[in-house]
Amino acid sequence: MIMKIAAIDFETANYDPASVCSVGISVMEDGCVEESYYSLIRPEANVSRFARKNIEIHGITPNDVKDAPPFEEVYKDMMRIFDGAIVTAHNARFDMGCLKAACLNTGRRVPYLEYFDTVELSRRVFPQLPHHRLNDMCDHLQIELDHHNALSDSYGCLMIVANVMNLTGIYDIKEMLKECRTRIYTL
């Protein structure tokens, strides 16, 4: 029974998924939020251009990350946090794509992770809602959100999971996902 859930959110400098410029991770273990992790990330030189549109979304500029650790340093912390966890993200294809692309771009090992998508979970549990974007789900569930702050987004994602657990009364994550017909993927 996996009872450690790690929700992750990346922000990127541009449209290249390897251009990660911040990461937030929120961890729930045995029903309690146990850990949160946030770091700015200095993108690698080959993906370091900041697109105006991305800056408008998350507010992170090249100046903000000039002294930030590179991905390889943040990767070590992420792997420690992910140990023994099932990972989740809201629109997980994006965040898992960022993780994989940043690993490949920096020569890090792409980790083996089991993960699920809270967009898929939200659509299954709340089919009556017109939209299932993170901000819409957090509004519906009355979860405070500073949208596009990676730590706040990861916490909002984790709280969607906690709300569904409370709603279903199922606190074993794999059992709850099975009951809600939400697929577990692997990276």
JSON list of C-alpha atoms in Angstrom, two decimals:
[
{"chain": "A", "resi": 1, "resn": "MET", "atom": "CA", "xyz": [0.00, 0.00, 0.00]},
{"chain": "A", "resi": 2, "resn": "ILE", "atom": "CA", "xyz": [1.55, 3.29, -1.12]},
{"chain": "A", "resi": 3, "resn": "MET", "atom": "CA", "xyz": [0.65, 6.06, 1.26]},
{"chain": "A", "resi": 4, "resn": "LYS", "atom": "CA", "xyz": [3.28, 8.58, 0.17]},
{"chain": "A", "resi": 5, "resn": "ILE", "atom": "CA", "xyz": [2.08, 10.91, -2.57]},
{"chain": "A", "resi": 6, "resn": "ALA", "atom": "CA", "xyz": [4.34, 13.57, -4.10]},
{"chain": "A", "resi": 7, "resn": "ALA", "atom": "CA", "xyz": [2.69, 16.27, -6.21]},
{"chain": "A", "resi": 8, "resn": "ILE", "atom": "CA", "xyz": [5.02, 18.14, -8.57]},
{"chain": "A", "resi": 9, "resn": "ASP", "atom": "CA", "xyz": [4.75, 21.25, -10.70]},
{"chain": "A", "resi": 10, "resn": "PHE", "atom": "CA", "xyz": [7.32, 22.77, -13.05]},
{"chain": "A", "resi": 11, "resn": "GLU", "atom": "CA", "xyz": [7.46, 26.19, -14.64]},
{"chain": "A", "resi": 12, "resn": "THR", "atom": "CA", "xyz": [9.51, 26.63, -17.80]},
{"chain": "A", "resi": 13, "resn": "ALA", "atom": "CA", "xyz": [11.48, 29.50, -19.31]},
{"chain": "A", "resi": 14, "resn": "ASN", "atom": "CA", "xyz": [10.12, 28.85, -22.80]},
{"chain": "A", "resi": 15, "resn": "TYR", "atom": "CA", "xyz": [8.28, 26.24, -24.84]},
{"chain": "A", "resi": 16, "resn": "ASP", "atom": "CA", "xyz": [11.11, 23.70, -24.55]},
{"chain": "A", "resi": 17, "resn": "PRO", "atom": "CA", "xyz": [10.16, 21.24, -21.79]},
{"chain": "A", "resi": 18, "resn": "ALA", "atom": "CA", "xyz": [13.83, 21.02, -20.74]},
{"chain": "A", "resi": 19, "resn": "SER", "atom": "CA", "xyz": [13.83, 24.75, -19.86]},
{"chain": "A", "resi": 20, "resn": "VAL", "atom": "CA", "xyz": [12.63, 24.20, -16.28]},
{"chain": "A", "resi": 21, "resn": "CYS", "atom": "CA", "xyz": [13.09, 27.35, -14.22]},
{"chain": "A", "resi": 22, "resn": "SER", "atom": "CA", "xyz": [11.24, 26.39, -11.02]},
{"chain": "A", "resi": 23, "resn": "VAL", "atom": "CA", "xyz": [9.85, 23.32, -9.32]},
{"chain": "A", "resi": 24, "resn": "GLY", "atom": "CA", "xyz": [7.47, 22.81, -6.43]},
{"chain": "A", "resi": 25, "resn": "ILE", "atom": "CA", "xyz": [6.81, 19.50, -4.70]},
{"chain": "A", "resi": 26, "resn": "SER", "atom": "CA", "xyz": [4.28, 18.83, -1.94]},
{"chain": "A", "resi": 27, "resn": "VAL", "atom": "CA", "xyz": [4.27, 15.50, -0.13]},
{"chain": "A", "resi": 28, "resn": "MET", "atom": "CA", "xyz": [1.50, 13.77, 1.79]},
{"chain": "A", "resi": 29, "resn": "GLU", "atom": "CA", "xyz": [2.28, 10.67, 3.79]},
{"chain": "A", "resi": 30, "resn": "ASP", "atom": "CA", "xyz": [-0.32, 8.71, 5.73]},
{"chain": "A", "resi": 31, "resn": "GLY", "atom": "CA", "xyz": [-2.82, 11.51, 5.24]},
{"chain": "A", "resi": 32, "resn": "CYS", "atom": "CA", "xyz": [-0.64, 14.36, 6.49]},
{"chain": "A", "resi": 33, "resn": "VAL", "atom": "CA", "xyz": [1.28, 16.95, 4.48]},
{"chain": "A", "resi": 34, "resn": "GLU", "atom": "CA", "xyz": [4.81, 16.06, 5.48]},
{"chain": "A", "resi": 35, "resn": "GLU", "atom": "CA", "xyz": [7.09, 18.07, 3.24]},
{"chain": "A", "resi": 36, "resn": "SER", "atom": "CA", "xyz": [7.19, 20.85, 0.73]},
{"chain": "A", "resi": 37, "resn": "TYR", "atom": "CA", "xyz": [10.06, 21.74, -1.54]},
{"chain": "A", "resi": 38, "resn": "TYR", "atom": "CA", "xyz": [10.55, 24.72, -3.82]},
{"chain": "A", "resi": 39, "resn": "SER", "atom": "CA", "xyz": [13.51, 25.82, -5.89]},
{"chain": "A", "resi": 40, "resn": "LEU", "atom": "CA", "xyz": [14.21, 28.17, -8.71]},
{"chain": "A", "resi": 41, "resn": "ILE", "atom": "CA", "xyz": [16.32, 26.43, -11.35]},
{"chain": "A", "resi": 42, "resn": "ARG", "atom": "CA", "xyz": [18.90, 28.00, -13.65]},
{"chain": "A", "resi": 43, "resn": "PRO", "atom": "CA", "xyz": [18.08, 26.51, -17.08]},
{"chain": "A", "resi": 44, "resn": "GLU", "atom": "CA", "xyz": [20.93, 24.98, -19.04]},
{"chain": "A", "resi": 45, "resn": "ALA", "atom": "CA", "xyz": [22.55, 27.34, -21.55]},
{"chain": "A", "resi": 46, "resn": "ASN", "atom": "CA", "xyz": [21.01, 25.58, -24.56]},
{"chain": "A", "resi": 47, "resn": "VAL", "atom": "CA", "xyz": [17.45, 26.18, -23.24]},
{"chain": "A", "resi": 48, "resn": "SER", "atom": "CA", "xyz": [17.96, 29.35, -21.20]},
{"chain": "A", "resi": 49, "resn": "ARG", "atom": "CA", "xyz": [16.07, 31.86, -23.36]},
{"chain": "A", "resi": 50, "resn": "PHE", "atom": "CA", "xyz": [13.04, 33.21, -21.50]},
{"chain": "A", "resi": 51, "resn": "ALA", "atom": "CA", "xyz": [9.94, 33.70, -23.64]},
{"chain": "A", "resi": 52, "resn": "ARG", "atom": "CA", "xyz": [7.89, 36.79, -22.85]},
{"chain": "A", "resi": 53, "resn": "LYS", "atom": "CA", "xyz": [4.69, 34.70, -22.69]},
{"chain": "A", "resi": 54, "resn": "ASN", "atom": "CA", "xyz": [6.20, 32.40, -20.05]},
{"chain": "A", "resi": 55, "resn": "ILE", "atom": "CA", "xyz": [7.39, 35.33, -17.96]},
{"chain": "A", "resi": 56, "resn": "GLU", "atom": "CA", "xyz": [3.88, 36.80, -18.15]},
{"chain": "A", "resi": 57, "resn": "ILE", "atom": "CA", "xyz": [2.46, 33.51, -16.86]},
{"chain": "A", "resi": 58, "resn": "HIS", "atom": "CA", "xyz": [4.78, 32.80, -13.93]},
{"chain": "A", "resi": 59, "resn": "GLY", "atom": "CA", "xyz": [6.69, 36.05, -13.36]},
{"chain": "A", "resi": 60, "resn": "ILE", "atom": "CA", "xyz": [10.12, 34.39, -13.28]},
{"chain": "A", "resi": 61, "resn": "THR", "atom": "CA", "xyz": [12.82, 36.30, -15.16]},
{"chain": "A", "resi": 62, "resn": "PRO", "atom": "CA", "xyz": [16.41, 35.46, -16.20]},
{"chain": "A", "resi": 63, "resn": "ASN", "atom": "CA", "xyz": [17.63, 37.69, -13.38]},
{"chain": "A", "resi": 64, "resn": "ASP", "atom": "CA", "xyz": [15.64, 35.64, -10.83]},
{"chain": "A", "resi": 65, "resn": "VAL", "atom": "CA", "xyz": [17.46, 32.43, -11.77]},
{"chain": "A", "resi": 66, "resn": "LYS", "atom": "CA", "xyz": [20.99, 33.70, -12.44]},
{"chain": "A", "resi": 67, "resn": "ASP", "atom": "CA", "xyz": [22.19, 32.46, -9.01]},
{"chain": "A", "resi": 68, "resn": "ALA", "atom": "CA", "xyz": [19.76, 29.52, -8.77]},
{"chain": "A", "resi": 69, "resn": "PRO", "atom": "CA", "xyz": [21.05, 25.95, -8.70]},
{"chain": "A", "resi": 70, "resn": "PRO", "atom": "CA", "xyz": [21.21, 24.04, -11.98]},
{"chain": "A", "resi": 71, "resn": "PHE", "atom": "CA", "xyz": [18.84, 21.14, -12.61]},
{"chain": "A", "resi": 72, "resn": "GLU", "atom": "CA", "xyz": [21.43, 18.50, -11.65]},
{"chain": "A", "resi": 73, "resn": "GLU", "atom": "CA", "xyz": [21.51, 19.84, -8.06]},
{"chain": "A", "resi": 74, "resn": "VAL", "atom": "CA", "xyz": [17.72, 20.08, -7.78]},
{"chain": "A", "resi": 75, "resn": "TYR", "atom": "CA", "xyz": [17.43, 16.58, -9.30]},
{"chain": "A", "resi": 76, "resn": "LYS", "atom": "CA", "xyz": [19.19, 15.06, -6.24]},
{"chain": "A", "resi": 77, "resn": "ASP", "atom": "CA", "xyz": [16.63, 16.63, -3.90]},
{"chain": "A", "resi": 78, "resn": "MET", "atom": "CA", "xyz": [13.75, 15.52, -6.13]},
{"chain": "A", "resi": 79, "resn": "MET", "atom": "CA", "xyz": [14.92, 11.91, -6.19]},
{"chain": "A", "resi": 80, "resn": "ARG", "atom": "CA", "xyz": [15.21, 11.89, -2.39]},
{"chain": "A", "resi": 81, "resn": "ILE", "atom": "CA", "xyz": [11.65, 13.21, -2.09]},
{"chain": "A", "resi": 82, "resn": "PHE", "atom": "CA", "xyz": [10.24, 10.78, -4.68]},
{"chain": "A", "resi": 83, "resn": "ASP", "atom": "CA", "xyz": [11.68, 7.74, -2.89]},
{"chain": "A", "resi": 84, "resn": "GLY", "atom": "CA", "xyz": [8.78, 5.44, -2.04]},
{"chain": "A", "resi": 85, "resn": "ALA", "atom": "CA", "xyz": [6.15, 7.81, -3.45]},
{"chain": "A", "resi": 86, "resn": "ILE", "atom": "CA", "xyz": [3.59, 7.70, -6.19]},
{"chain": "A", "resi": 87, "resn": "VAL", "atom": "CA", "xyz": [3.87, 11.00, -8.05]},
{"chain": "A", "resi": 88, "resn": "THR", "atom": "CA", "xyz": [1.07, 13.19, -9.31]},
{"chain": "A", "resi": 89, "resn": "ALA", "atom": "CA", "xyz": [0.68, 16.39, -11.27]},
{"chain": "A", "resi": 90, "resn": "HIS", "atom": "CA", "xyz": [-2.16, 18.38, -12.74]},
{"chain": "A", "resi": 91, "resn": "ASN", "atom": "CA", "xyz": [-1.74, 17.78, -16.48]},
{"chain": "A", "resi": 92, "resn": "ALA", "atom": "CA", "xyz": [0.95, 15.21, -15.67]},
{"chain": "A", "resi": 93, "resn": "ARG", "atom": "CA", "xyz": [2.01, 14.77, -19.29]},
{"chain": "A", "resi": 94, "resn": "PHE", "atom": "CA", "xyz": [3.48, 18.30, -19.17]},
{"chain": "A", "resi": 95, "resn": "ASP", "atom": "CA", "xyz": [5.31, 17.90, -15.86]},
{"chain": "A", "resi": 96, "resn": "MET", "atom": "CA", "xyz": [6.59, 14.38, -16.55]},
{"chain": "A", "resi": 97, "resn": "GLY", "atom": "CA", "xyz": [7.67, 15.60, -19.99]},
{"chain": "A", "resi": 98, "resn": "CYS", "atom": "CA", "xyz": [9.62, 18.42, -18.33]},
{"chain": "A", "resi": 99, "resn": "LEU", "atom": "CA", "xyz": [11.29, 16.01, -15.90]},
{"chain": "A", "resi": 100, "resn": "LYS", "atom": "CA", "xyz": [12.26, 13.61, -18.68]},
{"chain": "A", "resi": 101, "resn": "ALA", "atom": "CA", "xyz": [13.46, 16.38, -21.03]},
{"chain": "A", "resi": 102, "resn": "ALA", "atom": "CA", "xyz": [15.52, 18.08, -18.30]},
{"chain": "A", "resi": 103, "resn": "CYS", "atom": "CA", "xyz": [17.09, 14.72, -17.39]},
{"chain": "A", "resi": 104, "resn": "LEU", "atom": "CA", "xyz": [17.97, 13.95, -21.00]},
{"chain": "A", "resi": 105, "resn": "ASN", "atom": "CA", "xyz": [19.29, 17.48, -21.56]},
{"chain": "A", "resi": 106, "resn": "THR", "atom": "CA", "xyz": [21.59, 17.31, -18.53]},
{"chain": "A", "resi": 107, "resn": "GLY", "atom": "CA", "xyz": [22.67, 13.67, -18.70]},
{"chain": "A", "resi": 108, "resn": "ARG", "atom": "CA", "xyz": [20.75, 12.67, -15.56]},
{"chain": "A", "resi": 109, "resn": "ARG", "atom": "CA", "xyz": [19.10, 9.27, -15.36]},
{"chain": "A", "resi": 110, "resn": "VAL", "atom": "CA", "xyz": [15.39, 9.45, -16.21]},
{"chain": "A", "resi": 111, "resn": "PRO", "atom": "CA", "xyz": [13.84, 8.04, -13.03]},
{"chain": "A", "resi": 112, "resn": "TYR", "atom": "CA", "xyz": [11.38, 5.19, -12.97]},
{"chain": "A", "resi": 113, "resn": "LEU", "atom": "CA", "xyz": [8.25, 6.68, -11.42]},
{"chain": "A", "resi": 114, "resn": "GLU", "atom": "CA", "xyz": [4.65, 5.66, -11.07]},
{"chain": "A", "resi": 115, "resn": "TYR", "atom": "CA", "xyz": [2.42, 8.68, -11.51]},
{"chain": "A", "resi": 116, "resn": "PHE", "atom": "CA", "xyz": [-1.15, 9.75, -12.13]},
{"chain": "A", "resi": 117, "resn": "ASP", "atom": "CA", "xyz": [-2.84, 12.85, -13.45]},
{"chain": "A", "resi": 118, "resn": "THR", "atom": "CA", "xyz": [-5.20, 14.88, -11.26]},
{"chain": "A", "resi": 119, "resn": "VAL", "atom": "CA", "xyz": [-6.87, 16.27, -14.39]},
{"chain": "A", "resi": 120, "resn": "GLU", "atom": "CA", "xyz": [-7.98, 12.74, -15.24]},
{"chain": "A", "resi": 121, "resn": "LEU", "atom": "CA", "xyz": [-8.97, 12.13, -11.60]},
{"chain": "A", "resi": 122, "resn": "SER", "atom": "CA", "xyz": [-10.93, 15.43, -11.52]},
{"chain": "A", "resi": 123, "resn": "ARG", "atom": "CA", "xyz": [-12.81, 14.57, -14.71]},
{"chain": "A", "resi": 124, "resn": "ARG", "atom": "CA", "xyz": [-13.79, 11.19, -13.30]},
{"chain": "A", "resi": 125, "resn": "VAL", "atom": "CA", "xyz": [-14.91, 12.46, -9.89]},
{"chain": "A", "resi": 126, "resn": "PHE", "atom": "CA", "xyz": [-16.39, 15.83, -10.91]},
{"chain": "A", "resi": 127, "resn": "PRO", "atom": "CA", "xyz": [-17.82, 15.23, -14.41]},
{"chain": "A", "resi": 128, "resn": "GLN", "atom": "CA", "xyz": [-20.45, 17.96, -13.91]},
{"chain": "A", "resi": 129, "resn": "LEU", "atom": "CA", "xyz": [-17.84, 20.75, -13.86]},
{"chain": "A", "resi": 130, "resn": "PRO", "atom": "CA", "xyz": [-17.38, 22.63, -17.15]},
{"chain": "A", "resi": 131, "resn": "HIS", "atom": "CA", "xyz": [-13.57, 22.84, -16.74]},
{"chain": "A", "resi": 132, "resn": "HIS", "atom": "CA", "xyz": [-10.98, 20.85, -14.82]},
{"chain": "A", "resi": 133, "resn": "ARG", "atom": "CA", "xyz": [-8.03, 23.25, -14.93]},
{"chain": "A", "resi": 134, "resn": "LEU", "atom": "CA", "xyz": [-6.08, 23.51, -11.68]},
{"chain": "A", "resi": 135, "resn": "ASN", "atom": "CA", "xyz": [-7.45, 26.95, -10.80]},
{"chain": "A", "resi": 136, "resn": "ASP", "atom": "CA", "xyz": [-11.02, 25.82, -11.54]},
{"chain": "A", "resi": 137, "resn": "MET", "atom": "CA", "xyz": [-10.65, 22.70, -9.38]},
{"chain": "A", "resi": 138, "resn": "CYS", "atom": "CA", "xyz": [-9.08, 24.66, -6.53]},
{"chain": "A", "resi": 139, "resn": "ASP", "atom": "CA", "xyz": [-11.91, 27.23, -6.73]},
{"chain": "A", "resi": 140, "resn": "HIS", "atom": "CA", "xyz": [-14.52, 24.44, -6.68]},
{"chain": "A", "resi": 141, "resn": "LEU", "atom": "CA", "xyz": [-12.85, 22.69, -3.71]},
{"chain": "A", "resi": 142, "resn": "GLN", "atom": "CA", "xyz": [-12.06, 25.98, -1.93]},
{"chain": "A", "resi": 143, "resn": "ILE", "atom": "CA", "xyz": [-8.31, 25.39, -2.00]},
{"chain": "A", "resi": 144, "resn": "GLU", "atom": "CA", "xyz": [-6.23, 28.56, -1.82]},
{"chain": "A", "resi": 145, "resn": "LEU", "atom": "CA", "xyz": [-4.03, 28.87, -4.90]},
{"chain": "A", "resi": 146, "resn": "ASP", "atom": "CA", "xyz": [-1.36, 31.28, -6.11]},
{"chain": "A", "resi": 147, "resn": "HIS", "atom": "CA", "xyz": [-1.62, 29.97, -9.67]},
{"chain": "A", "resi": 148, "resn": "HIS", "atom": "CA", "xyz": [1.66, 29.43, -11.56]},
{"chain": "A", "resi": 149, "resn": "ASN", "atom": "CA", "xyz": [3.71, 29.50, -8.38]},
{"chain": "A", "resi": 150, "resn": "ALA", "atom": "CA", "xyz": [5.13, 25.97, -8.61]},
{"chain": "A", "resi": 151, "resn": "LEU", "atom": "CA", "xyz": [4.88, 25.25, -4.88]},
{"chain": "A", "resi": 152, "resn": "SER", "atom": "CA", "xyz": [1.32, 26.53, -4.64]},
{"chain": "A", "resi": 153, "resn": "ASP", "atom": "CA", "xyz": [0.34, 24.57, -7.75]},
{"chain": "A", "resi": 154, "resn": "SER", "atom": "CA", "xyz": [1.86, 21.36, -6.35]},
{"chain": "A", "resi": 155, "resn": "TYR", "atom": "CA", "xyz": [0.01, 21.90, -3.07]},
{"chain": "A", "resi": 156, "resn": "GLY", "atom": "CA", "xyz": [-3.27, 22.56, -4.91]},
{"chain": "A", "resi": 157, "resn": "CYS", "atom": "CA", "xyz": [-2.78, 19.33, -6.86]},
{"chain": "A", "resi": 158, "resn": "LEU", "atom": "CA", "xyz": [-2.11, 17.40, -3.65]},
{"chain": "A", "resi": 159, "resn": "MET", "atom": "CA", "xyz": [-5.21, 18.88, -2.02]},
{"chain": "A", "resi": 160, "resn": "ILE", "atom": "CA", "xyz": [-7.34, 17.70, -4.96]},
{"chain": "A", "resi": 161, "resn": "VAL", "atom": "CA", "xyz": [-6.16, 14.17, -4.12]},
{"chain": "A", "resi": 162, "resn": "ALA", "atom": "CA", "xyz": [-6.89, 14.69, -0.40]},
{"chain": "A", "resi": 163, "resn": "ASN", "atom": "CA", "xyz": [-10.38, 15.96, -1.20]},
{"chain": "A", "resi": 164, "resn": "VAL", "atom": "CA", "xyz": [-11.13, 12.96, -3.42]},
{"chain": "A", "resi": 165, "resn": "MET", "atom": "CA", "xyz": [-9.87, 10.62, -0.69]},
{"chain": "A", "resi": 166, "resn": "ASN", "atom": "CA", "xyz": [-12.21, 12.27, 1.81]},
{"chain": "A", "resi": 167, "resn": "LEU", "atom": "CA", "xyz": [-15.08, 12.21, -0.67]},
{"chain": "A", "resi": 168, "resn": "THR", "atom": "CA", "xyz": [-14.65, 8.51, -1.49]},
{"chain": "A", "resi": 169, "resn": "GLY", "atom": "CA", "xyz": [-13.58, 7.43, 1.99]},
{"chain": "A", "resi": 170, "resn": "ILE", "atom": "CA", "xyz": [-10.72, 5.48, 0.36]},
{"chain": "A", "resi": 171, "resn": "TYR", "atom": "CA", "xyz": [-7.29, 6.38, 1.73]},
{"chain": "A", "resi": 172, "resn": "ASP", "atom": "CA", "xyz": [-5.16, 3.78, -0.05]},
{"chain": "A", "resi": 173, "resn": "ILE", "atom": "CA", "xyz": [-4.05, 5.75, -3.11]},
{"chain": "A", "resi": 174, "resn": "LYS", "atom": "CA", "xyz": [-3.96, 2.83, -5.56]},
{"chain": "A", "resi": 175, "resn": "GLU", "atom": "CA", "xyz": [-7.35, 1.57, -4.40]},
{"chain": "A", "resi": 176, "resn": "MET", "atom": "CA", "xyz": [-8.82, 5.08, -4.67]},
{"chain": "A", "resi": 177, "resn": "LEU", "atom": "CA", "xyz": [-7.43, 5.54, -8.19]},
{"chain": "A", "resi": 178, "resn": "LYS", "atom": "CA", "xyz": [-8.83, 2.17, -9.23]},
{"chain": "A", "resi": 179, "resn": "GLU", "atom": "CA", "xyz": [-12.25, 3.04, -7.81]},
{"chain": "A", "resi": 180, "resn": "CYS", "atom": "CA", "xyz": [-12.15, 6.39, -9.64]},
{"chain": "A", "resi": 181, "resn": "ARG", "atom": "CA", "xyz": [-11.01, 4.74, -12.90]},
{"chain": "A", "resi": 182, "resn": "THR", "atom": "CA", "xyz": [-7.84, 6.84, -12.98]},
{"chain": "A", "resi": 183, "resn": "ARG", "atom": "CA", "xyz": [-4.86, 5.27, -14.68]},
{"chain": "A", "resi": 184, "resn": "ILE", "atom": "CA", "xyz": [-1.40, 4.91, -13.16]},
{"chain": "A", "resi": 185, "resn": "TYR", "atom": "CA", "xyz": [1.36, 5.63, -15.67]},
{"chain": "A", "resi": 186, "resn": "THR", "atom": "CA", "xyz": [5.11, 5.02, -15.54]},
{"chain": "A", "resi": 187, "resn": "LEU", "atom": "CA", "xyz": [7.95, 7.27, -16.55]}
]
